[in-house]
Structures are given as structure tokens and as C-alpha cells.
Amino acid sequence: MMDIQSVRFIKSSPDLKSCPPAGPPEYAFAGRSNVGKSSLLNLLVNMKNLAKTSATPGKTRLINHYLVNESWYMVDLPGYGYARTGKKTRDTFLTAIGDYALHRETLGCLFILIDCRHKPLANDLEFINWAGTGQIPLALVFTKTDKLSAPGLDSNLTIYKKSLAQSWEELPVMFFTSSFNRTGSEEILKFIEKSNESYRNK
Ligand code: GTP
Ligand code: MG
């Protein structure tokens, strides 16, 4: 299991060109507003208030780089799909996220978070399929699993897989987390560690 020895906030950037110089492999967390991205970052590094979280959607508005163990970046992204931010802000966020995900050459994996309680939502599927088409390395994270019973989670997952199978030959890697129950982080950290190893051997 990966030991978290240090975490340093590096920078908040409004767009790709303002991001810190590319170098270490990066792992970015995307998804609808309020899905639990910032909470998951905090869970991964076992810190309560590293990334700002909020019950009100639209909290994270910039691309936030954190350097972990002086060797990889953990990146908190703004959420998409929050109606109340207004179309202009929504478009700005999406452009920044899209540009970052497509053109950040050191991106090791884009984790796309999905609230496990919801049936597949159009903008989630669109985003996942867009990332897939763009050949962005991605993984899915079903969040807030504490809010569902095991059978409830199973049945939602079955529905999700079915709708993904319409456009995916092979389904992406999937993780299940609860920041509330503090579960699921080991698997993600293991995945990141492995990916870091292959990155070093490249
Ligand atoms: P934006 O920055 O607005 O895009 O949101 P975000 O995706 O970063 O979500 P954030 O981590 O701020 O969490 C949103 C809300 O969901 C907060 O009230 C969190 O406490 C809650 N939340 C996050 N993860 C979980 C979880 O695993 N279980 C439960 N029950 N609540 C969660
Ligand atoms: Mg956030």
C-alpha cells in the first residue's frame, strides 16, 4: 500500500496554459459538480481539508495541482454540469477541463467520478465517451457508496455497464468509494502506484 509521506499544494490554474510545468505523472479527478471529487482527494491522502469541499455544487473552480510524495500530481478539477453556474461559466469550465485532459501530455489517468445513486446521466455518458474517443487514459469511480445498499449498488452498476457497452468494447477500470465511510482509496492508490512504475520505466 502506498505510503503518503508528503502532500504539497502547488498551484490553482484557470486553464491548461497556466498549469505548472509538466513533469511528474498526473492523476486528475473529474465529474459532475458535487459528485465528491474534492472529498475523494482528501480521502486519498488522508487529510481533512486539503481540497475545499462543499454541499453547494460548483465549489472547485480551478485546476488544482497537489504534489504527492514529491513524485506525482494529484489534480482536482472543476465540476461539469451544474446548471446554476450559468452557461458561460459552464462552458469555461468544460473548455478548461477538456483542454487539460486532451493536451496534458503527462496525464497518467483521468478518473471520472459518478454518483453511484444515479442512473446513467446524459452528461456523464457524454463526458466518458468524449474522453474515450480522445484516447484519454481513464478510469471510473463510483462515489458515495455509503448512500446505497449492496443490492442497490449492484443493480445501478448493471444498468451502467449496459449503457457503456453500447459504445465500449472493453469497459474501463472501475473503483468504488465512500469518503464518508473512508473506503476505496487503497485500490485507487495501488492503481496509481502501478501506473507510476510503468511511467518510470518508459
Ligand atoms: P465541486 O467542487 O462543486 O465540483 O464538487 P466536488 O465534486 O468536489 O464535491 P465535494 O467533494 O465538494 O462534495 C460534495 C458534497 O458531497 C459534500 O457535501 C460532501 O460532504 C458530500 N460527499 C462527498 N463524498 C461523499 C461520500 O462518499 N458519501 C457521502 N455521503 N457524501 C459525500
Ligand atoms: Mg470540488
XYZ file of C-alpha atoms and ligand atoms in Angstrom:
235
model
C 0.000 0.000 0.000
C 1.331 3.406 -0.960
C 2.597 5.468 1.942
C 1.655 9.125 1.741
C 4.697 10.945 3.051
C 4.097 14.435 1.814
C 1.479 16.480 0.050
C 2.132 19.974 -1.209
C -0.310 22.346 -2.827
C 1.412 23.714 -5.924
C -0.980 25.883 -7.871
C -4.529 26.722 -8.919
C -4.839 27.425 -12.617
C -7.754 28.706 -14.678
C -6.611 26.873 -17.812
C -4.072 24.472 -19.274
C -1.507 27.069 -20.204
C -1.370 28.338 -16.611
C -0.710 24.871 -15.163
C 2.665 24.146 -13.543
C 5.355 22.858 -15.932
C 4.564 19.289 -16.943
C 6.887 16.736 -15.356
C 5.660 14.152 -12.870
C 2.791 11.863 -13.879
C -0.617 13.342 -13.060
C -3.866 11.844 -11.902
C -6.863 14.082 -12.333
C -10.348 13.803 -10.891
C -13.287 14.931 -12.988
C -17.039 14.610 -12.764
C -20.265 16.486 -12.208
C -20.342 19.182 -9.595
C -20.941 17.789 -6.125
C -20.062 14.186 -7.066
C -17.322 14.148 -4.421
C -14.057 14.896 -6.252
C -12.506 17.105 -3.611
C -13.657 14.754 -0.842
C -12.016 11.843 -2.646
C -8.717 13.723 -2.937
C -8.770 14.316 0.793
C -9.522 10.658 1.396
C -6.653 9.505 -0.838
C -4.050 11.434 1.106
C -5.834 11.125 4.421
C -6.186 14.847 5.035
C -9.402 16.507 6.104
C -9.242 19.889 4.470
C -6.627 19.792 1.756
C -9.127 20.281 -1.063
C -12.112 22.502 -0.292
C -15.395 20.627 -0.296
C -18.912 21.968 -0.102
C -22.513 20.835 -0.001
C -23.150 23.544 -2.609
C -22.183 22.432 -6.129
C -19.649 24.490 -8.037
C -17.072 24.762 -5.252
C -13.913 23.904 -7.204
C -13.448 26.461 -9.975
C -9.827 25.995 -10.948
C -7.407 23.226 -11.900
C -5.631 22.466 -8.608
C -2.268 20.719 -8.578
C -1.026 18.925 -5.467
C 2.346 17.197 -5.456
C 2.297 13.906 -3.549
C 5.483 12.282 -2.229
C 7.391 14.734 -4.425
C 6.690 12.316 -7.267
C 3.178 12.593 -8.697
C 0.485 15.191 -9.127
C -2.998 14.775 -7.806
C -5.261 17.180 -9.687
C -8.633 18.465 -8.549
C -10.777 19.699 -11.443
C -13.882 21.878 -11.523
C -17.150 20.011 -11.896
C -19.270 19.991 -15.017
C -23.000 20.051 -15.445
C -24.023 22.397 -12.696
C -26.944 24.395 -14.083
C -26.881 27.279 -11.653
C -23.386 28.458 -12.548
C -24.818 29.767 -15.847
C -23.960 28.724 -19.369
C -20.924 30.955 -19.763
C -19.172 29.653 -16.631
C -20.170 26.109 -17.521
C -18.601 26.449 -20.941
C -15.437 27.968 -19.472
C -15.100 25.046 -17.055
C -15.706 22.466 -19.753
C -13.206 24.091 -22.093
C -10.580 24.163 -19.345
C -11.242 20.546 -18.331
C -11.369 19.356 -21.939
C -8.239 21.176 -22.932
C -6.396 19.925 -19.877
C -7.493 16.302 -20.328
C -6.744 16.194 -24.056
C -3.451 18.055 -24.082
C -1.695 17.471 -20.783
C 0.938 15.074 -22.041
C 1.847 13.811 -18.556
C -1.716 12.807 -17.658
C -1.458 9.254 -16.295
C -5.165 8.762 -15.757
C -8.342 10.766 -15.763
C -10.604 9.450 -13.038
C -14.202 10.201 -13.929
C -16.412 10.189 -10.864
C -20.025 9.112 -10.938
C -22.547 9.314 -8.135
C -23.486 5.664 -7.686
C -27.071 6.577 -6.807
C -27.922 7.908 -10.239
C -28.962 6.038 -13.340
C -26.650 6.914 -16.246
C -26.948 10.642 -16.896
C -26.560 12.087 -20.357
C -23.753 14.466 -19.498
C -21.776 11.794 -17.653
C -22.072 9.386 -20.577
C -21.172 12.148 -22.994
C -18.099 13.044 -20.995
C -16.974 9.416 -20.634
C -17.469 8.780 -24.337
C -15.737 12.021 -25.262
C -12.714 11.005 -23.151
C -12.718 7.544 -24.672
C -12.860 8.906 -28.195
C -9.982 11.237 -27.359
C -7.962 8.201 -26.185
C -7.543 9.735 -22.775
C -6.472 7.088 -20.256
C -9.444 6.878 -17.923
C -10.976 5.042 -15.015
C -14.424 5.319 -13.469
C -15.028 5.912 -9.789
C -18.475 5.321 -8.351
C -18.740 7.606 -5.338
C -20.993 7.877 -2.277
C -21.457 4.117 -1.984
C -22.483 4.658 1.641
C -25.764 6.034 0.288
C -26.848 2.733 -1.291
C -27.422 -0.808 -0.103
C -25.266 -3.503 -1.718
C -28.138 -4.751 -3.944
C -28.987 -1.156 -4.886
C -25.404 -0.554 -5.934
C -25.326 -3.818 -7.875
C -28.424 -3.030 -9.829
C -27.294 0.504 -10.687
C -23.946 -0.851 -11.763
C -25.559 -3.404 -14.057
C -27.550 -0.642 -15.714
C -24.433 1.486 -16.047
C -22.380 -1.282 -17.621
C -25.161 -1.971 -20.098
C -25.274 1.593 -21.275
C -21.477 1.807 -21.518
C -21.377 -1.420 -23.500
C -23.236 0.389 -26.279
C -20.110 2.369 -27.067
C -17.296 0.481 -25.317
C -15.934 -2.850 -26.402
C -13.994 -3.217 -23.196
C -15.239 -1.415 -20.118
C -12.917 0.979 -18.302
C -11.448 0.102 -14.903
C -13.905 0.826 -12.107
C -13.488 1.812 -8.485
C -15.989 2.225 -5.668
C -15.533 4.742 -2.929
C -17.132 6.314 0.077
C -15.430 9.335 1.532
C -17.960 9.097 4.337
C -17.021 5.513 5.295
C -13.446 6.081 4.149
C -13.429 3.144 1.745
C -11.976 2.549 -1.691
C -8.825 4.643 -1.504
C -6.346 1.735 -1.262
C -7.395 0.357 -4.641
C -7.008 3.730 -6.308
C -3.614 4.349 -4.701
C -2.447 0.911 -5.794
C -3.540 1.682 -9.340
C -1.659 4.997 -9.243
C 1.447 3.332 -7.845
C 1.450 0.760 -10.643
C 0.929 3.408 -13.242
C 3.796 5.445 -11.766
C 6.056 2.422 -12.080
C 5.290 1.920 -15.742
C 5.708 5.663 -16.261
C 9.211 5.497 -14.764
C 10.101 2.534 -16.964
C 9.035 4.287 -20.146
P -17.441 20.652 -6.935
O -16.104 21.125 -6.491
O -18.526 21.605 -6.604
O -17.461 20.252 -8.370
O -17.845 19.341 -6.065
P -16.964 18.052 -5.707
O -17.181 17.019 -6.753
O -15.558 18.429 -5.414
O -17.694 17.517 -4.394
P -17.248 17.668 -2.861
O -16.112 16.773 -2.550
O -17.132 19.103 -2.516
O -18.524 17.018 -2.138
C -19.836 17.487 -2.368
C -20.753 17.069 -1.225
O -20.898 15.653 -1.204
C -20.223 17.447 0.164
O -21.325 17.820 0.954
C -19.593 16.166 0.658
O -19.580 16.057 2.058
C -20.513 15.106 0.054
N -19.797 13.832 -0.176
C -18.646 13.667 -0.867
N -18.275 12.366 -0.892
C -19.215 11.697 -0.194
C -19.409 10.307 0.149
O -18.623 9.418 -0.198
N -20.518 9.992 0.872
C -21.414 10.942 1.268
N -22.474 10.518 1.968
N -21.265 12.243 0.990
C -20.196 12.624 0.261
Mg -14.537 20.166 -5.669
